[in-house]
mmCIF file of C-alpha atoms in Angstrom:
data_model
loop_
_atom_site.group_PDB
_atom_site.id
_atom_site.type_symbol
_atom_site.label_atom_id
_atom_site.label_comp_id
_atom_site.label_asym_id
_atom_site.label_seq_id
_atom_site.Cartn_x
_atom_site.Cartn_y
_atom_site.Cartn_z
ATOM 1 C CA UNK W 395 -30.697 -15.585 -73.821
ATOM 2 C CA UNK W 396 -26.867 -16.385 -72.753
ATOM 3 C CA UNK W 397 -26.825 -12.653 -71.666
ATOM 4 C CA UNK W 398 -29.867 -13.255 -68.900
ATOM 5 C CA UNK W 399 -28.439 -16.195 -67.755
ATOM 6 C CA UNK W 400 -24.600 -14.531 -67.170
ATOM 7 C CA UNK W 401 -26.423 -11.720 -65.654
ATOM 8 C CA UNK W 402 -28.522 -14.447 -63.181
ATOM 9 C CA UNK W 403 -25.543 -16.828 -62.472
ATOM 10 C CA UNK W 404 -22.508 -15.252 -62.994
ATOM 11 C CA UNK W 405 -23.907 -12.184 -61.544
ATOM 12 C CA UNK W 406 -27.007 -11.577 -59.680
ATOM 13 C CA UNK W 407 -26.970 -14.808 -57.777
ATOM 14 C CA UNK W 408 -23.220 -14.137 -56.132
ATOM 15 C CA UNK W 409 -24.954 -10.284 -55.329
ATOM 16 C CA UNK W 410 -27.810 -11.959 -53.679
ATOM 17 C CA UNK W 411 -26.043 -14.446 -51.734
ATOM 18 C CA UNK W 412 -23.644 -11.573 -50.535
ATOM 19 C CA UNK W 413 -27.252 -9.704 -49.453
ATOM 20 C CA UNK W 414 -28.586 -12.752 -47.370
ATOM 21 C CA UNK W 415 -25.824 -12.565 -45.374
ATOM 22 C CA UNK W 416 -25.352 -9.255 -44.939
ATOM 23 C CA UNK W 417 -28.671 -9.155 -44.182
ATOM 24 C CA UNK W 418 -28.540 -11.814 -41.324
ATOM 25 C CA UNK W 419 -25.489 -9.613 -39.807
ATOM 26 C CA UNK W 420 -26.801 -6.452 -40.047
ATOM 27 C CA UNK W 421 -25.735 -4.361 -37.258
ATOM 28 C CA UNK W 422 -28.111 -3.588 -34.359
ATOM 29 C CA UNK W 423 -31.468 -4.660 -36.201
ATOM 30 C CA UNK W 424 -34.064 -6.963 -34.802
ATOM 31 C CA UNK W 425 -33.418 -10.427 -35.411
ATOM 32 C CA UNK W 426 -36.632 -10.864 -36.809
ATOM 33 C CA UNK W 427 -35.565 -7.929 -39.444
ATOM 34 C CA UNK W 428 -32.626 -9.595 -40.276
ATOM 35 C CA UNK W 429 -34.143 -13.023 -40.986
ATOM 36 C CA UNK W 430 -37.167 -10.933 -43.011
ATOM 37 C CA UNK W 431 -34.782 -8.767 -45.236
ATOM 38 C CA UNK W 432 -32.766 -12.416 -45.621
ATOM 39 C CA UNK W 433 -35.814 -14.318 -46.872
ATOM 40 C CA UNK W 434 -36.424 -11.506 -49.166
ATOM 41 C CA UNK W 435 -33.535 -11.590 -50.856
ATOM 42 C CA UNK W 436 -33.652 -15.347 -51.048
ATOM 43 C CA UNK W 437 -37.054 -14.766 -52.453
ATOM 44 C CA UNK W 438 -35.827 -12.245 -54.995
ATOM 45 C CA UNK W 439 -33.062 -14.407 -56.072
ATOM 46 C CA UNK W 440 -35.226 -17.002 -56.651
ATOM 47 C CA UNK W 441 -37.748 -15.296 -58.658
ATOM 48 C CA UNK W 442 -35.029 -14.003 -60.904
ATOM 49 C CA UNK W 443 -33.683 -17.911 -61.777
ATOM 50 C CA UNK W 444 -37.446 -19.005 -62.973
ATOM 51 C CA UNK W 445 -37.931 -15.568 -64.957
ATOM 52 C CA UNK W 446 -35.112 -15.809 -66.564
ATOM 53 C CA UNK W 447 -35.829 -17.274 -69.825
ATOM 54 C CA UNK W 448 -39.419 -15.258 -69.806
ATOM 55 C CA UNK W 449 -40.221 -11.946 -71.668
ATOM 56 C CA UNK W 450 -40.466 -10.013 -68.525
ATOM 57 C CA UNK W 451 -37.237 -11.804 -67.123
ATOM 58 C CA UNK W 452 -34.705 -8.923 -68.056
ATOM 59 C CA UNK W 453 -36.674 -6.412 -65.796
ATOM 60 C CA UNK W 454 -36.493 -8.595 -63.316
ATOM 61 C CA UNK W 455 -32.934 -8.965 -63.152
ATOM 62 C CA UNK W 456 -32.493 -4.996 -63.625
ATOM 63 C CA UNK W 457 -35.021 -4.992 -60.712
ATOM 64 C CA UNK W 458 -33.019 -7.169 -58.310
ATOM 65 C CA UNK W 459 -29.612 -5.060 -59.614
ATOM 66 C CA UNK W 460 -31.416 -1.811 -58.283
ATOM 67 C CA UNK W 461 -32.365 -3.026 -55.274
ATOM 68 C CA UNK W 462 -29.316 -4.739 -54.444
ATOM 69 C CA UNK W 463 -27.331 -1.254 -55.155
ATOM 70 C CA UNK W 464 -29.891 0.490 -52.738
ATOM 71 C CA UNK W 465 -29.363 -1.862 -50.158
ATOM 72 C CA UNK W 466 -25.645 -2.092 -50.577
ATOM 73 C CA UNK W 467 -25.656 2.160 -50.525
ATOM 74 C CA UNK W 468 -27.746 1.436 -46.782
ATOM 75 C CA UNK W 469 -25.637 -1.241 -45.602
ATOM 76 C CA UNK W 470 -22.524 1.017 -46.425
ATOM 77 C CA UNK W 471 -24.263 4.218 -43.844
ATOM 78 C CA UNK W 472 -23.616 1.526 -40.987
ATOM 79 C CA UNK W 473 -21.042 3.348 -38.619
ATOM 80 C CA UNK W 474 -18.112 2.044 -36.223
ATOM 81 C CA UNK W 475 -19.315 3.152 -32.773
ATOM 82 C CA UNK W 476 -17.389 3.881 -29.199
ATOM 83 C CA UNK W 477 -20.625 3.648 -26.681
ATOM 84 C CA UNK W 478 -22.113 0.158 -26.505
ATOM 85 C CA UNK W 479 -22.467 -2.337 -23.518
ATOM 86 C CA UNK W 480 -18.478 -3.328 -23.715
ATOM 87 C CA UNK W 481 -17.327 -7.111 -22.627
ATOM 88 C CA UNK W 482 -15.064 -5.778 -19.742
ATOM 89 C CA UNK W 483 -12.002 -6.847 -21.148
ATOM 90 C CA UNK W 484 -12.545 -4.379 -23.989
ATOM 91 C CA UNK W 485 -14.411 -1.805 -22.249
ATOM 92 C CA UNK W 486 -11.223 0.498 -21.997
ATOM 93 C CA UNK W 487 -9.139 2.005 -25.258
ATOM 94 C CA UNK W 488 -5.435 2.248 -24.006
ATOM 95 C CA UNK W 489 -3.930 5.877 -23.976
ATOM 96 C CA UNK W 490 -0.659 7.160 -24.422
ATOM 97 C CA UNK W 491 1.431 10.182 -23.484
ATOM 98 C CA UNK W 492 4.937 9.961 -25.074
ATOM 99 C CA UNK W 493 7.263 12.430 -23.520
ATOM 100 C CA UNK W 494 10.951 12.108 -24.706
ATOM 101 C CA UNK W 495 11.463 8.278 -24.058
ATOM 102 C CA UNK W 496 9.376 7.898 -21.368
ATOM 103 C CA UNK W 497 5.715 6.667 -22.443
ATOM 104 C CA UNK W 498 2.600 6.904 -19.645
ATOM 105 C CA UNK W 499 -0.071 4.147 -20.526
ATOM 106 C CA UNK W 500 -3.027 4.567 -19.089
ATOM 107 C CA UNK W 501 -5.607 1.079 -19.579
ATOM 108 C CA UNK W 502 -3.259 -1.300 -19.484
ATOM 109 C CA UNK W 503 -5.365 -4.403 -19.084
ATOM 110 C CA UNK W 504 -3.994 -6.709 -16.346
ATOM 111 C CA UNK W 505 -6.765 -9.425 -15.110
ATOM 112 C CA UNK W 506 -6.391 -12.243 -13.075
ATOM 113 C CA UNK W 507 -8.345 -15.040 -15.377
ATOM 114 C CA UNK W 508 -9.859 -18.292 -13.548
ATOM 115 C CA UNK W 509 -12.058 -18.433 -16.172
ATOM 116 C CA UNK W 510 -13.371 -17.227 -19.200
ATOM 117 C CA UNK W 511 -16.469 -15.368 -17.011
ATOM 118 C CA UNK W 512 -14.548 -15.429 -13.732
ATOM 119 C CA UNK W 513 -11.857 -13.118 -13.471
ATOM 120 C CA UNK W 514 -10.373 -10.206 -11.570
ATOM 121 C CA UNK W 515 -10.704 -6.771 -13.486
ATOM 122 C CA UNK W 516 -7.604 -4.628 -13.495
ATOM 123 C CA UNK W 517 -7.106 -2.032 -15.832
ATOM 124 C CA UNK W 518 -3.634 0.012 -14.740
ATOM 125 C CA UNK W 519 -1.600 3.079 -15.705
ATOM 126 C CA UNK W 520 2.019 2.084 -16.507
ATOM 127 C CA UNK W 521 5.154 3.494 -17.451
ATOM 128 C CA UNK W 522 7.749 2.854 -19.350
ATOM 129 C CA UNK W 523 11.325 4.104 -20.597
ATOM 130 C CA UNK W 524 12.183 3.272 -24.076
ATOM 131 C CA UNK W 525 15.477 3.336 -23.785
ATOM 132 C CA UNK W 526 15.086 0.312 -21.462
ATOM 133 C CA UNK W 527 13.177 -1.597 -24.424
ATOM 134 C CA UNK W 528 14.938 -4.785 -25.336
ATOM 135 C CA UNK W 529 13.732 -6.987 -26.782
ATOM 136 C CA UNK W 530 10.249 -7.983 -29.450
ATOM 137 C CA UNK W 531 8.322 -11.196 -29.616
ATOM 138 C CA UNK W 532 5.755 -12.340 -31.962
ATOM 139 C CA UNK W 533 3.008 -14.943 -30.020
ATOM 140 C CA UNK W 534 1.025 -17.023 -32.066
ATOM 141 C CA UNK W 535 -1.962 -18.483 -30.689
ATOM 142 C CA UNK W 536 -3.842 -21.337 -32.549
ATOM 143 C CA UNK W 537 -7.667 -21.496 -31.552
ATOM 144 C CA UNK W 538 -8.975 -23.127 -34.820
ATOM 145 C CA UNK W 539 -6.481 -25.746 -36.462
ATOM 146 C CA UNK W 540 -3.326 -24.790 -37.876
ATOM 147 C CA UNK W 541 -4.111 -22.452 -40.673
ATOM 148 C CA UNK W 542 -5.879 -19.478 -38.004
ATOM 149 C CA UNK W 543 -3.804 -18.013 -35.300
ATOM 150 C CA UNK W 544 -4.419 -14.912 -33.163
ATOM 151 C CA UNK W 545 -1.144 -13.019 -33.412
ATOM 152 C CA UNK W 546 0.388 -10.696 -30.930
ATOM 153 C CA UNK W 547 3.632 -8.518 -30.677
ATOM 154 C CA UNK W 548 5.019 -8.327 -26.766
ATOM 155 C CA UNK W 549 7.576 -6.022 -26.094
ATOM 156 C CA UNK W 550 10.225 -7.141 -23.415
ATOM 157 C CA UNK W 551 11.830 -3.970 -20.954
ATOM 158 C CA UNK W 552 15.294 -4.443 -18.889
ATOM 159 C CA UNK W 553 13.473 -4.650 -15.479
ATOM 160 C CA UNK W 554 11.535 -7.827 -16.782
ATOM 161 C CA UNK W 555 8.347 -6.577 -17.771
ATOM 162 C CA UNK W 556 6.798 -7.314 -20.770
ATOM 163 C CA UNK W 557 3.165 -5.761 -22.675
ATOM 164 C CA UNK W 558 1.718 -7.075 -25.619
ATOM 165 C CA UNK W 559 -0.098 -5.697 -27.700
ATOM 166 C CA UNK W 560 -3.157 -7.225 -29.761
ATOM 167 C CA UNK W 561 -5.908 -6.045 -32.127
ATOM 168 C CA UNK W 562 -9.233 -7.773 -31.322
ATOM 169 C CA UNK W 563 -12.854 -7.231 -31.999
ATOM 170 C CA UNK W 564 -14.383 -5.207 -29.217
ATOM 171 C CA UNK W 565 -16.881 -7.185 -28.178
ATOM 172 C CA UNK W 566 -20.412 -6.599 -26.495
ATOM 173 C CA UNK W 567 -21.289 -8.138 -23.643
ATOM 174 C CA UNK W 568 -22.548 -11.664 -24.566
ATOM 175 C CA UNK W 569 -21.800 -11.765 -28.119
ATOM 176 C CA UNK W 570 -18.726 -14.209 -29.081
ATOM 177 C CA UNK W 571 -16.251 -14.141 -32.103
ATOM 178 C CA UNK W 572 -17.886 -14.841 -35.549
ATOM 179 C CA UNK W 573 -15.150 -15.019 -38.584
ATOM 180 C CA UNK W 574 -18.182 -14.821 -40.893
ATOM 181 C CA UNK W 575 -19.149 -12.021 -39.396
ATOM 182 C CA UNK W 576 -15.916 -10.106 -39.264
ATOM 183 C CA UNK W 577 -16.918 -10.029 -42.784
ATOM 184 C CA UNK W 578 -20.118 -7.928 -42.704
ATOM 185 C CA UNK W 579 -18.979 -4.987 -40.321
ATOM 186 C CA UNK W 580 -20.543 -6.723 -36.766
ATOM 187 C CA UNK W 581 -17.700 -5.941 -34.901
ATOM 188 C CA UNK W 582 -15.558 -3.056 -33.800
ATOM 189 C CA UNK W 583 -11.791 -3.390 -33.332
ATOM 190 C CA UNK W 584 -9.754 -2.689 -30.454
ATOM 191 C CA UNK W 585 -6.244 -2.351 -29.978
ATOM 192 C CA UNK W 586 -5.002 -3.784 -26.149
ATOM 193 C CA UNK W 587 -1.808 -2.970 -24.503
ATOM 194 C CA UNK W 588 -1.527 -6.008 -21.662
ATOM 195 C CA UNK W 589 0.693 -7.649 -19.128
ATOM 196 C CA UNK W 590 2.018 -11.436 -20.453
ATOM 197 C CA UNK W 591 0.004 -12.576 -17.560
ATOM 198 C CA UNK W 592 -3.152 -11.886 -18.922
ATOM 199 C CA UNK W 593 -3.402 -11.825 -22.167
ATOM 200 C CA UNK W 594 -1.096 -14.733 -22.787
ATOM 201 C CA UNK W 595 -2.154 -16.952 -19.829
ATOM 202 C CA UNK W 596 -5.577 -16.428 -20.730
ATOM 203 C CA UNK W 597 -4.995 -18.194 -24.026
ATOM 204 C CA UNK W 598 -2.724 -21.179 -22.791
ATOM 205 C CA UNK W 599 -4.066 -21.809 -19.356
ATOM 206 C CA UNK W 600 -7.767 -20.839 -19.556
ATOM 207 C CA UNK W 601 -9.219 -21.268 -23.206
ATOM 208 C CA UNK W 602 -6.782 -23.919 -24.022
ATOM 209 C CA UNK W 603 -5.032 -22.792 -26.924
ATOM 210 C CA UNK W 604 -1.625 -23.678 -28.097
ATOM 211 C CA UNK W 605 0.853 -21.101 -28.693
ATOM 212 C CA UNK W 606 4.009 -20.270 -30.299
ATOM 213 C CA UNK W 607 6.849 -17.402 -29.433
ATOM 214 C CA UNK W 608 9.811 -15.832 -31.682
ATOM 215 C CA UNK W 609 12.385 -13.310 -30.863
ATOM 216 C CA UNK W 610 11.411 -10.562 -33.573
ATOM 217 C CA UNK W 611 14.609 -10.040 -35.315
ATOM 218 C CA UNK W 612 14.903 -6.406 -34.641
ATOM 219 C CA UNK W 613 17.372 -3.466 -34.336
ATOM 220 C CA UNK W 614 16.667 -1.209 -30.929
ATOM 221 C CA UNK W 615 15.499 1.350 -33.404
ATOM 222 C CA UNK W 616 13.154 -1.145 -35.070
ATOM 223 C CA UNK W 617 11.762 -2.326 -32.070
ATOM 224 C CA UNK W 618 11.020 1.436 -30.756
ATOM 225 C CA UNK W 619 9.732 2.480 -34.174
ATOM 226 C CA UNK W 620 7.430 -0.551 -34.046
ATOM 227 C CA UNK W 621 6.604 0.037 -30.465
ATOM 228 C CA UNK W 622 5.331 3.468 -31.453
ATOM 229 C CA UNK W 623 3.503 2.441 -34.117
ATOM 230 C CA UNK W 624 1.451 0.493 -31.803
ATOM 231 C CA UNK W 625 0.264 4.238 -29.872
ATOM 232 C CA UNK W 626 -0.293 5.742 -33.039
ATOM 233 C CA UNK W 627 -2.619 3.027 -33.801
ATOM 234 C CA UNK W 628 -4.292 3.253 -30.513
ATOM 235 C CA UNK W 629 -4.471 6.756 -30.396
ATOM 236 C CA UNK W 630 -6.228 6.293 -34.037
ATOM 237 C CA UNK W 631 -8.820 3.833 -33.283
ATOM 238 C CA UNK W 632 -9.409 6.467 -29.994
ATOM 239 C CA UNK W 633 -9.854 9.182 -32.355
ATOM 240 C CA UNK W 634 -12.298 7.281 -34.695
ATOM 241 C CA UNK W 635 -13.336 3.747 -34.094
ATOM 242 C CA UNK W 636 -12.757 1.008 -37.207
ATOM 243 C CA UNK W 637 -14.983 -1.992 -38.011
ATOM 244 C CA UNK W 638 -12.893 -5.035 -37.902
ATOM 245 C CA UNK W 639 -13.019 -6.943 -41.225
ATOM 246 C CA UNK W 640 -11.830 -10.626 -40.973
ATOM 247 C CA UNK W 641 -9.654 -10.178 -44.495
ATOM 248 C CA UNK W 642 -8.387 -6.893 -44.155
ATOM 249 C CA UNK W 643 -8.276 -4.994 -40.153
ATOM 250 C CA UNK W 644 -7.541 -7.837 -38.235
ATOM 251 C CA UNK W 645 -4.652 -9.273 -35.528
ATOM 252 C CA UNK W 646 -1.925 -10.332 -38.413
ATOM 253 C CA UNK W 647 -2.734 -7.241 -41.051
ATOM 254 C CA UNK W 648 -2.165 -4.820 -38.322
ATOM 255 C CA UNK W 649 1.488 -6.204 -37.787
ATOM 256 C CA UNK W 650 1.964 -6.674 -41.470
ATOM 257 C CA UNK W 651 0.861 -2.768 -41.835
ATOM 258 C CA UNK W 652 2.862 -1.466 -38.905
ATOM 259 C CA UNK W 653 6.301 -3.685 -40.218
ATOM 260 C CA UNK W 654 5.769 -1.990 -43.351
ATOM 261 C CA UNK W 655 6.709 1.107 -41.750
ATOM 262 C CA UNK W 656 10.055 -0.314 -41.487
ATOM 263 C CA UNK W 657 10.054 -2.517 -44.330
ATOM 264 C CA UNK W 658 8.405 -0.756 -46.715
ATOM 265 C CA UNK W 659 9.256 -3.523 -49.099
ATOM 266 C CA UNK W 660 7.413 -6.268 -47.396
ATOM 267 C CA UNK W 661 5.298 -8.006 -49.842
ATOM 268 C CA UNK W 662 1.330 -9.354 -49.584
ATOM 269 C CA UNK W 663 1.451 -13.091 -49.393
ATOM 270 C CA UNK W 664 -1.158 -15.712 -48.418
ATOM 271 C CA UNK W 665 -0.005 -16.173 -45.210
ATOM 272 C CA UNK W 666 -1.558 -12.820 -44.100
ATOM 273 C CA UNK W 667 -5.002 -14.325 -45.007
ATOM 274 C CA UNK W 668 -3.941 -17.900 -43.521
ATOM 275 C CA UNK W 669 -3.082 -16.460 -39.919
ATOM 276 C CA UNK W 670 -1.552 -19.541 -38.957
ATOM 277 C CA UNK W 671 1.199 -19.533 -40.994
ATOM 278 C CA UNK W 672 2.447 -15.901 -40.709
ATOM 279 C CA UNK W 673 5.385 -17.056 -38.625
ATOM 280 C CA UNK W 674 6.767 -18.684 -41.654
ATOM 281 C CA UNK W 675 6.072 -15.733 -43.438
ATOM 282 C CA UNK W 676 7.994 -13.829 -40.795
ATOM 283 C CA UNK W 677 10.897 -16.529 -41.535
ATOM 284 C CA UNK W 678 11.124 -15.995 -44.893
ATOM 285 C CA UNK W 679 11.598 -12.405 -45.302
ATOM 286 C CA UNK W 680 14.225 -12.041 -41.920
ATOM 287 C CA UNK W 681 12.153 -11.241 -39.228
ATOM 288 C CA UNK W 682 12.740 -13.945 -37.164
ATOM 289 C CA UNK W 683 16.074 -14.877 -34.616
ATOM 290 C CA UNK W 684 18.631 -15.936 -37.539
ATOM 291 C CA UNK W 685 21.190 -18.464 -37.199
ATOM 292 C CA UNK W 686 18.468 -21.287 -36.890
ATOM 293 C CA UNK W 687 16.446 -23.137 -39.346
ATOM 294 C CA UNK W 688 12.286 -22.882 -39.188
ATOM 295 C CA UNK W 689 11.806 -26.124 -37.959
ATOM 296 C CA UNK W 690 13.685 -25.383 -34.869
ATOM 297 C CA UNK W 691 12.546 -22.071 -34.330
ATOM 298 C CA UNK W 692 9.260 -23.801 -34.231
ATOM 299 C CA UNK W 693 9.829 -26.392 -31.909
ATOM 300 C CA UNK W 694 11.446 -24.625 -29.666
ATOM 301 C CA UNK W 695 9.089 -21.593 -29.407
ATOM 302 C CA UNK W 696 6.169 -23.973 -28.199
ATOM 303 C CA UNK W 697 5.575 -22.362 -25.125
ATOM 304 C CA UNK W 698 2.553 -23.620 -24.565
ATOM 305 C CA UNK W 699 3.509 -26.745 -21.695
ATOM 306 C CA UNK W 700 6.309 -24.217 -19.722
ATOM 307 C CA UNK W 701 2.875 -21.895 -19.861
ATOM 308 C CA UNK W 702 0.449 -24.325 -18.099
ATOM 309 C CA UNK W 703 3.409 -25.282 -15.979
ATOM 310 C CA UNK W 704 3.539 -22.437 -14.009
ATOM 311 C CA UNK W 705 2.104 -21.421 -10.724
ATOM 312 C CA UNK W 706 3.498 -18.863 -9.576
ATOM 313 C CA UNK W 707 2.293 -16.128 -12.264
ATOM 314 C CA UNK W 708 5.239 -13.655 -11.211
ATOM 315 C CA UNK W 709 7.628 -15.956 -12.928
ATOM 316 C CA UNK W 710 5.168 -16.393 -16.165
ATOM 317 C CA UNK W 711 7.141 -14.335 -18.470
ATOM 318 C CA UNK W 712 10.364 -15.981 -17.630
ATOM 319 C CA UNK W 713 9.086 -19.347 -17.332
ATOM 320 C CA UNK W 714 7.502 -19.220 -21.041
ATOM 321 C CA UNK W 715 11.048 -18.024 -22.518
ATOM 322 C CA UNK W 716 13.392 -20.528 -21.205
ATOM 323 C CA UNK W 717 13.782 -22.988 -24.285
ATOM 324 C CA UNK W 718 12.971 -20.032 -26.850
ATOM 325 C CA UNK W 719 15.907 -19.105 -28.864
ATOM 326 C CA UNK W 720 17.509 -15.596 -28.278
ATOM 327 C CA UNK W 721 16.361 -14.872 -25.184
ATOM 328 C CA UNK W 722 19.833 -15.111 -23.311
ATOM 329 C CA UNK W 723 20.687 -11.841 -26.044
ATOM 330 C CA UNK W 724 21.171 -9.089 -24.551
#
């Protein structure tokens, strides 16, 4: 008897759970599918509690195991895709031909935001000379209390541009973020190369989020290696698209993965799952502007009033830097 009811509680019950939702995220399927295959399994899962103690309760509970194992070997066939009905500002991958130092970018996303839905589309080819490349920034931008941020890595160039780059779901037109979701393969990811104007502004100035900004402490080499990085990634996710998982393939793991490439001997931590706090993370192990203690760092890299201060968005970049510590380094 203690056997059945490990296998129900400690076991089947946490399997079936896991199906419902998967079930109610399941890819492209009819809602009415979804909520069908959900009820099922709540069904199923129910069953198995009152049969538990019965004679015919064990084949129950190997019943729900097998079909739980078939639907997790279905649910595993789903496939990351490249053609679907794209929300415009992910409808392009970004593409990269690195000659020597100098690196043609073709989709670099520039748009003029009013609004989340009202905007100017502008998706340009840029180029730029690494040996000009001076400087790396991590943003942090908090959307949903202090433990989540989105996090973003913009690279700063000696004729004042700057382009950040961010992994984010690729969304279809009219769906919206879901971080339960993330979890059950209903997103792609993207990787966007953008101008400070959009991407940043968008966040500050349009959806109202507060953000953060460190000087990436960084050796030229570092920052190029990093830099890099970034295309291979891109020119991955071209090559074969990713789901985006909310845990593991998301905005902070990708910069955790790609500063392992020059760190190999960065460690996991908690702060990778708890977005919000990966610039302490970032603190702690060196990798932000040294000489200065957290707290300061902190304050000083709220950019997020110099942000909706400005109105002339030519002067964006600059305006966003002037109290952030290291930006008068050469």
């Amino acid at each position: 008897m203690r056997w059945r009811v490990w296998l129900t509680v400690g076991l089947l019950l946490p399997l079936a759970g896991w199906a419902v939702l998967a079930s109610l995220y399941l890819g492209h399927a009819p809602q009415w599918l979804r909520w069908l295959l959900a009820l099922a399994w709540a069904g199923l899962a129910l069953a198995v509690v009152l049969r538990r103690r019965r004679p015919d309760g064990a084949r129950w509970a190997g019943a729900a195991l097998v079909a739980w194992l078939l639907f997790l070997g279905g649910w595993s066939l789903q496939q990351p895709q490249q053609a679907r009905a794209w929300s415009d500002d992910v409808a392009q991958l970004l593409q990269a031909q690195v000659r020597g130092n100098q690196v043609v970018l073709h989709n670099v996303r520039n748009f003029n935001w009013r609004s989340d839905t009202d905007y100017d589309a502008r998706w340009e080819t840029r180029t730029y000379d690494l040996d000009q490349l001076r400087t790396a920034d991590l943003a942090m931008s908090y959307w949903m209390g202090p433990a989540i941020a989105h996090t973003l890595v913009s690279f700063g160039f000696a004729d004042g541009r700057h382009l950040v780059f961010s992994l984010e779901i690729r969304k279809e037109r009219g769906e919206s973020f879901s971080a339960l979701g993330g979890f059950f393969r209903q997103f792609e990811e993207v990787l966007i190369a953008a101008d400070e104007r959009d991407i940043l502004r968008v966040r500050t100035n349009v959806r109202g989020e507060t953000m953060q900004l460190y000087r990436l402490n960084l050796s030229p080499a570092a920052q190029r290696q990093l830099f890099l990085a970034y295309l291979d990634q891109a020119a991955d996710l071209r090559a074969a698209p990713a789901f985006y998982n909310t845990v593991t393939s998301n905005c902070t793991t990708v910069v955790f993965d790609l500063a392992r490439r020059i760190d190999p001997g960065l460690p996991l931590d908690w702060r990778l799952l708890l977005s919000g706090y990966f610039d302490r993370y970032a603190y702690d192990h060196g990798g932000l502007m040294p000489g200065l203690d957290f707290t300061t760092l902190r304050t000083r890299g709220d950019i997020t009033a110099h942000a909706r201060a400005v109105t002339d968005v030519d002067t964006f970049s600059t305006a966003i830097r002037q109290d952030v510590p290291g930006e008068s380094l050469p």
